[in-house]
mmCIF file with all atom_site columns, C-alpha atoms in Angstrom:
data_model
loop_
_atom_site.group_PDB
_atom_site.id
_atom_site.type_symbol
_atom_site.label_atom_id
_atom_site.label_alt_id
_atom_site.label_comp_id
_atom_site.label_asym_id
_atom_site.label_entity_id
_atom_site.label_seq_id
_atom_site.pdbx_PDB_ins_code
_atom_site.Cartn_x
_atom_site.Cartn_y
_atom_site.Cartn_z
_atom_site.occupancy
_atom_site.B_iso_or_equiv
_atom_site.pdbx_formal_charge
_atom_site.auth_seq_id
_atom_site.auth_comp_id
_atom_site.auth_asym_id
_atom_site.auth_atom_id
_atom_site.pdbx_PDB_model_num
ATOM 1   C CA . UNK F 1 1   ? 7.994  -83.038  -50.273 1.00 0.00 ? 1   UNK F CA 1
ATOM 2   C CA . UNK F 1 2   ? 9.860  -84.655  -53.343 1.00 0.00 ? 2   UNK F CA 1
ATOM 3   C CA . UNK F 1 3   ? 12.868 -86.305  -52.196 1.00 0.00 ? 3   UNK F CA 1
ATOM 4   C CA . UNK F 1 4   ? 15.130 -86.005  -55.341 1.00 0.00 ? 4   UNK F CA 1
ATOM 5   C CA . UNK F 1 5   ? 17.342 -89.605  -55.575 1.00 0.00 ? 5   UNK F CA 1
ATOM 6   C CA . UNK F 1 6   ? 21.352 -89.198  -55.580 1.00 0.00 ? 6   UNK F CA 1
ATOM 7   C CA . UNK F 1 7   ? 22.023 -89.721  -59.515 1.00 0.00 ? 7   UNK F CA 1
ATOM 8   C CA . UNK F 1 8   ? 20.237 -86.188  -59.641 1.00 0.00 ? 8   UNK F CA 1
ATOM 9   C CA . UNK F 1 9   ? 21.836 -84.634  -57.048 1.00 0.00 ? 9   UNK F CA 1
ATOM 10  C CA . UNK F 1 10  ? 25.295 -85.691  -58.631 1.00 0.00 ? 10  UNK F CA 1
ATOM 11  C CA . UNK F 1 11  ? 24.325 -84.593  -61.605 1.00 0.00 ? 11  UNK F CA 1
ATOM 12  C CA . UNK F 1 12  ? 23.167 -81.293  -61.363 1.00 0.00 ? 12  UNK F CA 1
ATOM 13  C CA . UNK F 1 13  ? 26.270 -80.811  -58.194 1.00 0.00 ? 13  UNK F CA 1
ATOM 14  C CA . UNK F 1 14  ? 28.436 -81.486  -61.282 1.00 0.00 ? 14  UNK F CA 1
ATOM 15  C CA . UNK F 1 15  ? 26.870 -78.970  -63.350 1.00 0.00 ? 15  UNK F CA 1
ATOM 16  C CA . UNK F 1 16  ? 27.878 -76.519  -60.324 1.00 0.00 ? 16  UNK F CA 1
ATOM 17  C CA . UNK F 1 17  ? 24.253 -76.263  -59.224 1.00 0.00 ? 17  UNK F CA 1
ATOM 18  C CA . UNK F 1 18  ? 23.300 -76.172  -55.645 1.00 0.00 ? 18  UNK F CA 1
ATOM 19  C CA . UNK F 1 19  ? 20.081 -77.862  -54.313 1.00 0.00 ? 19  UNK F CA 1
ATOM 20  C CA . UNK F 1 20  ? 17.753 -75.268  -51.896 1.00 0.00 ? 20  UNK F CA 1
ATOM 21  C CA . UNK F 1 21  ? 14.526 -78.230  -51.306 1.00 0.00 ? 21  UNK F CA 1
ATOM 22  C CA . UNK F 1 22  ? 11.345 -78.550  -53.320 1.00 0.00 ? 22  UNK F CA 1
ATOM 23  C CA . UNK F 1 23  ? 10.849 -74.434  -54.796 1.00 0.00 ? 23  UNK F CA 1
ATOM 24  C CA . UNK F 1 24  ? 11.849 -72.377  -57.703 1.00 0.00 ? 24  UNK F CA 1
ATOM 25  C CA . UNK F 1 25  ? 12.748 -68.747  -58.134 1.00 0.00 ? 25  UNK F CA 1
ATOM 26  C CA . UNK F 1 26  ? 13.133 -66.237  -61.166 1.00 0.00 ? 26  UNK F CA 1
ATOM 27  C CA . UNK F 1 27  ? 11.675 -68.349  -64.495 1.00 0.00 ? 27  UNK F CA 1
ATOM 28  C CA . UNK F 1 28  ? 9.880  -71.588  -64.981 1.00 0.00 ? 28  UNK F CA 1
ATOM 29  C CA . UNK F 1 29  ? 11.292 -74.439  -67.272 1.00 0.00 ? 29  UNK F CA 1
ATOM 30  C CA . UNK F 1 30  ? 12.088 -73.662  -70.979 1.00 0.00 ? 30  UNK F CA 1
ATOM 31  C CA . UNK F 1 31  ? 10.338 -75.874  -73.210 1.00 0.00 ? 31  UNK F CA 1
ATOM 32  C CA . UNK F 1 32  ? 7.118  -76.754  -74.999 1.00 0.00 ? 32  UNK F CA 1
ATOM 33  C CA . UNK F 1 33  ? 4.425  -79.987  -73.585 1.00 0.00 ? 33  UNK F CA 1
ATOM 34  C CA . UNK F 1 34  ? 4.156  -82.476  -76.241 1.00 0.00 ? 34  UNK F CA 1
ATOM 35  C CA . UNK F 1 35  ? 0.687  -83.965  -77.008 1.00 0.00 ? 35  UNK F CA 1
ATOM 36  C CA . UNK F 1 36  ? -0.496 -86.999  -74.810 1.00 0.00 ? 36  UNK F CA 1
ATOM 37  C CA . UNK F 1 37  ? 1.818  -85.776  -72.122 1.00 0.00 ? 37  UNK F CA 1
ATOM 38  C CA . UNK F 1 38  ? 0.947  -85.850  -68.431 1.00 0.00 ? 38  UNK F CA 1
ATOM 39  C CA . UNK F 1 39  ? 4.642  -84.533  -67.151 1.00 0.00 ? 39  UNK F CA 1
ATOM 40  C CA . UNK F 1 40  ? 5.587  -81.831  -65.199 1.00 0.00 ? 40  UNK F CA 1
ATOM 41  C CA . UNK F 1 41  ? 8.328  -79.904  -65.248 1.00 0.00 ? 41  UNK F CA 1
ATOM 42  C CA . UNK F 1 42  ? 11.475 -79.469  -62.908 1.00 0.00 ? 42  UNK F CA 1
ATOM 43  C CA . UNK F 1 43  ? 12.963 -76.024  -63.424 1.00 0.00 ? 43  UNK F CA 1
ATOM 44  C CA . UNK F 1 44  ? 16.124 -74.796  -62.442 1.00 0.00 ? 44  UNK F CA 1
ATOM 45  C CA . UNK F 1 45  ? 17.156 -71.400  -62.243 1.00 0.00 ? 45  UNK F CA 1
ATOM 46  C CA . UNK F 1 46  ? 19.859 -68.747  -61.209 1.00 0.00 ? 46  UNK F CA 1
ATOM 47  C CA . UNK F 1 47  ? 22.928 -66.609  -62.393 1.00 0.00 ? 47  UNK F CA 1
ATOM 48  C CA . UNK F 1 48  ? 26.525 -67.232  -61.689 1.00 0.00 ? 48  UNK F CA 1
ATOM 49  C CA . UNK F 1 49  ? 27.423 -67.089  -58.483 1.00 0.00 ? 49  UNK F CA 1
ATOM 50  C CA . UNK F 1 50  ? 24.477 -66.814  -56.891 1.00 0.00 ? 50  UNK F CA 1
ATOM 51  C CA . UNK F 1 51  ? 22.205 -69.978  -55.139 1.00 0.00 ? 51  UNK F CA 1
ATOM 52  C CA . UNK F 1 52  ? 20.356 -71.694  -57.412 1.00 0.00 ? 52  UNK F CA 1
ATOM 53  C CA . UNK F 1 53  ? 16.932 -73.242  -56.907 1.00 0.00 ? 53  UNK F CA 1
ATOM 54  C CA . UNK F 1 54  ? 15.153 -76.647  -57.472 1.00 0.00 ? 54  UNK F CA 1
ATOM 55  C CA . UNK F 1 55  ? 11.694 -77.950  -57.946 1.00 0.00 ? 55  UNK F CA 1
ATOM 56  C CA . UNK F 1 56  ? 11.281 -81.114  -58.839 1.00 0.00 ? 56  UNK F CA 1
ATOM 57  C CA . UNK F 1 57  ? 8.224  -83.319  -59.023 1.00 0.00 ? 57  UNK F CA 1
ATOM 58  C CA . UNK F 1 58  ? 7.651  -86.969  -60.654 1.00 0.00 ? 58  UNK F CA 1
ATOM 59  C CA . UNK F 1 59  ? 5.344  -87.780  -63.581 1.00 0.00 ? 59  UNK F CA 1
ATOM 60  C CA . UNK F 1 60  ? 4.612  -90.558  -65.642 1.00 0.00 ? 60  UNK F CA 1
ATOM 61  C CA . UNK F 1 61  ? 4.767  -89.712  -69.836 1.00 0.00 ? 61  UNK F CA 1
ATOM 62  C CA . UNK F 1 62  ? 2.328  -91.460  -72.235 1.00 0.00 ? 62  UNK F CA 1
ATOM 63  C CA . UNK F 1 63  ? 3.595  -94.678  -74.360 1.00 0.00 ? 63  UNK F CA 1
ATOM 64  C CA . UNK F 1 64  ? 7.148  -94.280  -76.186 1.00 0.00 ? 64  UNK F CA 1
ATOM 65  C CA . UNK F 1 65  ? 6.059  -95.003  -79.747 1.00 0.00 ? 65  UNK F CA 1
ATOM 66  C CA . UNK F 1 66  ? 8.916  -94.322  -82.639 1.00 0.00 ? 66  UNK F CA 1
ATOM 67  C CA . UNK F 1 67  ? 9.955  -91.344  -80.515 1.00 0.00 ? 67  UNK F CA 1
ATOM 68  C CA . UNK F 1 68  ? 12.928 -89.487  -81.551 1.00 0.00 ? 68  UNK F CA 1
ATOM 69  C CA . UNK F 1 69  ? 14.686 -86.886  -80.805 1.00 0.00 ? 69  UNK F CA 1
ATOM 70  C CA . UNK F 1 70  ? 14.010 -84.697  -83.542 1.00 0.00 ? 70  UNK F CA 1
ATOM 71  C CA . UNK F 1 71  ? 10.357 -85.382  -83.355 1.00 0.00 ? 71  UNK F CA 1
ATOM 72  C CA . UNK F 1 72  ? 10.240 -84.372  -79.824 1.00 0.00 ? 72  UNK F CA 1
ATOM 73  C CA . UNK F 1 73  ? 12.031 -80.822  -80.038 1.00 0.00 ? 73  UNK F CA 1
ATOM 74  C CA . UNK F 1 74  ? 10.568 -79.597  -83.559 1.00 0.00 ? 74  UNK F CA 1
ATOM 75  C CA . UNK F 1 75  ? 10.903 -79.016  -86.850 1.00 0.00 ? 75  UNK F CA 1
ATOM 76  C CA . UNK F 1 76  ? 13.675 -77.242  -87.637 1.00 0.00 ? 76  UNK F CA 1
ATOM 77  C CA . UNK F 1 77  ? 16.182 -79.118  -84.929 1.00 0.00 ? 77  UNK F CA 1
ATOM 78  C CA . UNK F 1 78  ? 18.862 -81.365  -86.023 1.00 0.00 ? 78  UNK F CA 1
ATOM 79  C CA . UNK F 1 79  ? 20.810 -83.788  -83.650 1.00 0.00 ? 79  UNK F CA 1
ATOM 80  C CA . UNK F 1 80  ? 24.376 -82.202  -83.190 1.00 0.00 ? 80  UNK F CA 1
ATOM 81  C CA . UNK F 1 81  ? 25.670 -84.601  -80.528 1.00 0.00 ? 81  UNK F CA 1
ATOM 82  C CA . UNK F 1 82  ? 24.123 -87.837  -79.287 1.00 0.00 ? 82  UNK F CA 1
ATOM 83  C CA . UNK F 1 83  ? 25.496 -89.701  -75.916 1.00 0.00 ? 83  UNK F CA 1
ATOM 84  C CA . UNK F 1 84  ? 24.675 -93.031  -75.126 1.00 0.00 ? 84  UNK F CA 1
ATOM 85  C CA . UNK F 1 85  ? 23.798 -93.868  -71.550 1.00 0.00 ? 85  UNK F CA 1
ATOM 86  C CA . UNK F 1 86  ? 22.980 -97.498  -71.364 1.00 0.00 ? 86  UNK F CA 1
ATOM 87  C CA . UNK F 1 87  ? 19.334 -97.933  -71.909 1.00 0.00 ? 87  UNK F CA 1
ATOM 88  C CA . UNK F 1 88  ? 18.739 -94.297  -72.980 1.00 0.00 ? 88  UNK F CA 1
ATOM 89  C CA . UNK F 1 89  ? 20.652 -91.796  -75.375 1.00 0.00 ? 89  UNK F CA 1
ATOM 90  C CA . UNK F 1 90  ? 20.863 -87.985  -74.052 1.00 0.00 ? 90  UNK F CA 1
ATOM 91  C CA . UNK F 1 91  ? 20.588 -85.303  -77.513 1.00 0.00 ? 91  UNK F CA 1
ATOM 92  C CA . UNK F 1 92  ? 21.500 -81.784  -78.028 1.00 0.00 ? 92  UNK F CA 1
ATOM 93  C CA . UNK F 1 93  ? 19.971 -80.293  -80.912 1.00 0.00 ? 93  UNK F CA 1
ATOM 94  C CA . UNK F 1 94  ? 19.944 -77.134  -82.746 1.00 0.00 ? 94  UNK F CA 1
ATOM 95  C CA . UNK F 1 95  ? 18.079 -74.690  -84.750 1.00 0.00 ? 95  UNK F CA 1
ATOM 96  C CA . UNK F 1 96  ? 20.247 -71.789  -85.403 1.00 0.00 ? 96  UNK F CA 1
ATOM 97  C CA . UNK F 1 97  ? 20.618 -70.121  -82.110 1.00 0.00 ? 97  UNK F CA 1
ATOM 98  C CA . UNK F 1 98  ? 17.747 -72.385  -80.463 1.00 0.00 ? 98  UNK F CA 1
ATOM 99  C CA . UNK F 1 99  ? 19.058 -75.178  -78.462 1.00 0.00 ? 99  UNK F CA 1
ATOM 100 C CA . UNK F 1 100 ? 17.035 -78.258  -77.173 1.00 0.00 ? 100 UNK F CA 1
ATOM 101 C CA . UNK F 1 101 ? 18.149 -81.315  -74.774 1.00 0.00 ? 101 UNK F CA 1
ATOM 102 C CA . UNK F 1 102 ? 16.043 -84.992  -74.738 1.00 0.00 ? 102 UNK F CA 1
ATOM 103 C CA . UNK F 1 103 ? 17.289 -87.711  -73.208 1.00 0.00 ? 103 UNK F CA 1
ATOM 104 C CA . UNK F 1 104 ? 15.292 -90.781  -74.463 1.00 0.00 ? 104 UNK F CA 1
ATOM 105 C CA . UNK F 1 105 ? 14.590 -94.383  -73.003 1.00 0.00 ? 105 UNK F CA 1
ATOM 106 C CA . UNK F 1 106 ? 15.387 -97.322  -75.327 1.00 0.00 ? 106 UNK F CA 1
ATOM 107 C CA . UNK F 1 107 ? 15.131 -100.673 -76.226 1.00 0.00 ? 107 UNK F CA 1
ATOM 108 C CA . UNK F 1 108 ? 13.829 -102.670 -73.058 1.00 0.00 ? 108 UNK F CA 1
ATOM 109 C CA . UNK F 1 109 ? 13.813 -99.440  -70.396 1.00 0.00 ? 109 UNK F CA 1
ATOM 110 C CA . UNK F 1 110 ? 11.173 -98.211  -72.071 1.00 0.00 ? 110 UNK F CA 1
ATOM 111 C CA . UNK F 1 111 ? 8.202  -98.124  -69.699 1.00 0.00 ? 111 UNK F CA 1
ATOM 112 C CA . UNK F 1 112 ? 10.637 -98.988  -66.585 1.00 0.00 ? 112 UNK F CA 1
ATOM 113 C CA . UNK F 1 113 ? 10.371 -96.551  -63.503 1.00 0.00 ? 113 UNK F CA 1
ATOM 114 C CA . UNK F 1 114 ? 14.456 -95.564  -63.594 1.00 0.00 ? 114 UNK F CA 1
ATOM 115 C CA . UNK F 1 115 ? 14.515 -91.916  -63.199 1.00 0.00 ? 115 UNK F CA 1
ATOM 116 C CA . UNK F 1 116 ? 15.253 -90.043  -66.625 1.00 0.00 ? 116 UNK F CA 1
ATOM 117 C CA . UNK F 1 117 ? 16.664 -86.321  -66.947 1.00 0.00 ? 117 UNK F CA 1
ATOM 118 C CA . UNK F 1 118 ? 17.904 -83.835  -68.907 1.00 0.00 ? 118 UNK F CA 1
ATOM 119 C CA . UNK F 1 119 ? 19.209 -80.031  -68.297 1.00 0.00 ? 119 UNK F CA 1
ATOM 120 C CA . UNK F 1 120 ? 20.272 -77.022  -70.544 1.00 0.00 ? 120 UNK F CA 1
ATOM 121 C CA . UNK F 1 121 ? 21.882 -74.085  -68.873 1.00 0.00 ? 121 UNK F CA 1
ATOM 122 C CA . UNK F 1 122 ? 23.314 -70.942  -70.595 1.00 0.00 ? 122 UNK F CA 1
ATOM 123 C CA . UNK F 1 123 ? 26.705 -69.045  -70.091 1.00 0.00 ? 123 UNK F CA 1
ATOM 124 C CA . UNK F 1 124 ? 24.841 -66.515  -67.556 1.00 0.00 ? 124 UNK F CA 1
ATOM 125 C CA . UNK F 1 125 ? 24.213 -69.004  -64.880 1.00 0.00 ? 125 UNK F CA 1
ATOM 126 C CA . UNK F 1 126 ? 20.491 -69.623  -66.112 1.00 0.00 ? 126 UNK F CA 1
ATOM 127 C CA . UNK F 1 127 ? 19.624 -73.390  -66.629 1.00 0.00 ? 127 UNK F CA 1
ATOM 128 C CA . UNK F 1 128 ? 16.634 -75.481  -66.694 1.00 0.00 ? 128 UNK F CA 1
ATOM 129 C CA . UNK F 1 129 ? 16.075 -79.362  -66.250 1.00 0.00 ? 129 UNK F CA 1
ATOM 130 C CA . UNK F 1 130 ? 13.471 -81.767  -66.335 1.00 0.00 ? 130 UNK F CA 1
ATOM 131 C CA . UNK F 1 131 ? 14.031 -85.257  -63.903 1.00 0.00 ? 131 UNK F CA 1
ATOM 132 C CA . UNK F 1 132 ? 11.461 -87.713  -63.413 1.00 0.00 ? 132 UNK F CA 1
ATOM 133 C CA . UNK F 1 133 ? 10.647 -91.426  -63.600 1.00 0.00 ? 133 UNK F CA 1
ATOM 134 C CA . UNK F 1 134 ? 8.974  -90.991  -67.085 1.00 0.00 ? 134 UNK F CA 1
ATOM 135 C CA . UNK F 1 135 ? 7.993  -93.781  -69.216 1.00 0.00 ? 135 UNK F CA 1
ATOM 136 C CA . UNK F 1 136 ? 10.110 -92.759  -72.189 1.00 0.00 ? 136 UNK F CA 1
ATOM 137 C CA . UNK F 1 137 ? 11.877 -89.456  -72.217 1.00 0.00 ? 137 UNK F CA 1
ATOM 138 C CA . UNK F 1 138 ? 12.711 -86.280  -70.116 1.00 0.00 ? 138 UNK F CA 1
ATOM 139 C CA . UNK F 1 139 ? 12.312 -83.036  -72.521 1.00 0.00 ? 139 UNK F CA 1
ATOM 140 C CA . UNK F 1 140 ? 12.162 -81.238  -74.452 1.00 0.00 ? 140 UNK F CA 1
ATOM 141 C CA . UNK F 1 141 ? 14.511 -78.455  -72.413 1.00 0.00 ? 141 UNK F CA 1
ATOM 142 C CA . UNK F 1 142 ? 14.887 -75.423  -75.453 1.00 0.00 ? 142 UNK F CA 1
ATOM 143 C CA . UNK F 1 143 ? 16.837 -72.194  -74.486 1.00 0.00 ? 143 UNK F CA 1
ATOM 144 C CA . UNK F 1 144 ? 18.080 -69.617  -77.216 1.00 0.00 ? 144 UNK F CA 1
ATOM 145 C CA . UNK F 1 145 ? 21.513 -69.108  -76.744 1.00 0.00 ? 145 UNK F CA 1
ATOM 146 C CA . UNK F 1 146 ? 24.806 -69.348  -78.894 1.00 0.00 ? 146 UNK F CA 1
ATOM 147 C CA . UNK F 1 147 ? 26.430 -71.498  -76.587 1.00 0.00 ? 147 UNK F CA 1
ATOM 148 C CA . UNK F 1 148 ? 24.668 -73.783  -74.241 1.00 0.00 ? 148 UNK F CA 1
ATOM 149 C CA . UNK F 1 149 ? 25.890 -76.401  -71.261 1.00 0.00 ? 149 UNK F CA 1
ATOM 150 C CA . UNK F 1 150 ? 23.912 -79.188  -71.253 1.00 0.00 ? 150 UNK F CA 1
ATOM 151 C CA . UNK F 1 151 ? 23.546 -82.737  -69.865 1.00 0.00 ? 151 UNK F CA 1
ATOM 152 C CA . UNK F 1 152 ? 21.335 -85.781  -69.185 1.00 0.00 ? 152 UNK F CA 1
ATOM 153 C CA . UNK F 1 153 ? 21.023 -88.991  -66.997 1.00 0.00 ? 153 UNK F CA 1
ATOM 154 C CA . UNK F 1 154 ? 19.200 -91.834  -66.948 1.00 0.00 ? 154 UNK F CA 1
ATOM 155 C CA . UNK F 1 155 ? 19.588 -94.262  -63.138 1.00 0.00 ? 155 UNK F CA 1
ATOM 156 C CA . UNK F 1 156 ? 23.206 -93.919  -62.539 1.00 0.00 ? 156 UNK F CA 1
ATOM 157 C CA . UNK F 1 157 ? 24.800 -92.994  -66.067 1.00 0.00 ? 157 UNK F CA 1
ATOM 158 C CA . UNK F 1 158 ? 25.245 -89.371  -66.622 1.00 0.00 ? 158 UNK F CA 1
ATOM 159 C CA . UNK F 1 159 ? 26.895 -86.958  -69.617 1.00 0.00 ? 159 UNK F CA 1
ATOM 160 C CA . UNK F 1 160 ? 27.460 -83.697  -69.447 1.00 0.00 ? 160 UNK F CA 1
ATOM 161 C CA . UNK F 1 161 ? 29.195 -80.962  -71.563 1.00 0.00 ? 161 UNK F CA 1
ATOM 162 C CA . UNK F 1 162 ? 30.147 -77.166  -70.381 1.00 0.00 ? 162 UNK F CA 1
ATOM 163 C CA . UNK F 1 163 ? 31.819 -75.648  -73.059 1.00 0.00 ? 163 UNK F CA 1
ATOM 164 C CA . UNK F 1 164 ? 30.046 -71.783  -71.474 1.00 0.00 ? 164 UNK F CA 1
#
């Protein structure tokens, strides 16, 4: 059993999310593997007002070489808001109605083991996150959706926006 640390239970209790132990119910996690990648995903699920589920489970991501935000979600995305989080940046991006969160390590945390996350949730109740000790980045999290909530984290620094 994965016991998920307290900067991600804050953060997704913030986002209004309850925690129900290491399973998921309804979908998987939104979002396409990138080459070279050995992560896994945690998934988050649910619709308002009802008790949302967690699975989370820690991976380690290949080497963070020139990685940016755009190059992790796609073609197509462009960065429309970009938070800084002291030794990572958390990224929303869009493609017309496609949405993707990344929250990337920089500078000298790349490579540490501080936990990393990112989530995306939509104005049903449905949201998806990926949190893990990764090497260099938590994402890509993609949802299609005109209006998305979305946050990230990295150790103890969170943002997160609910405009839904």
């Amino acid at each position: 059993m994965f016991d998920m640390p307290c900067s991600s239970q804050r953060l997704l209790r913030s986002l209004g999310l309850q925690i129900h132990g290491t399973f998921v119910s309804g979908t998987g996690a939104v979002g396409e593997e990138g080459e070279g990648m050995s992560k896994r995903r945690t998934a988050v699920t649910g619709v308002v007002g009802a008790a949302l589920a967690l699975t989370a489970t820690v991976g380690l991501a290949g080497p963070a070489s020139a990685v940016t935000a755009q190059g992790i979600c796609g073609d197509g995305y462009t960065v429309r808001v970009a938070k800084d989080l002291g030794g990572a940046s958390t990224y929303l991006l869009r493609d017309g109605q496609k949405a993707c969160v990344v929250t990337i390590k920089e500078g000298s945390a790349i490579g540490n083991s501080v936990e990393i996350g990112a989530w995306i949730g939509t104005a049903d109740g449905s949201g998806w996150a990926d949190v893990g000790k990764y090497a260099s980045y938590a994402g890509p999290i993609k949802v299609t959706a005109s209006c998305v909530n979305w946050a990230g984290h990295y150790g103890d620094s969170s943002y997160s926006s609910k405009p839904c």
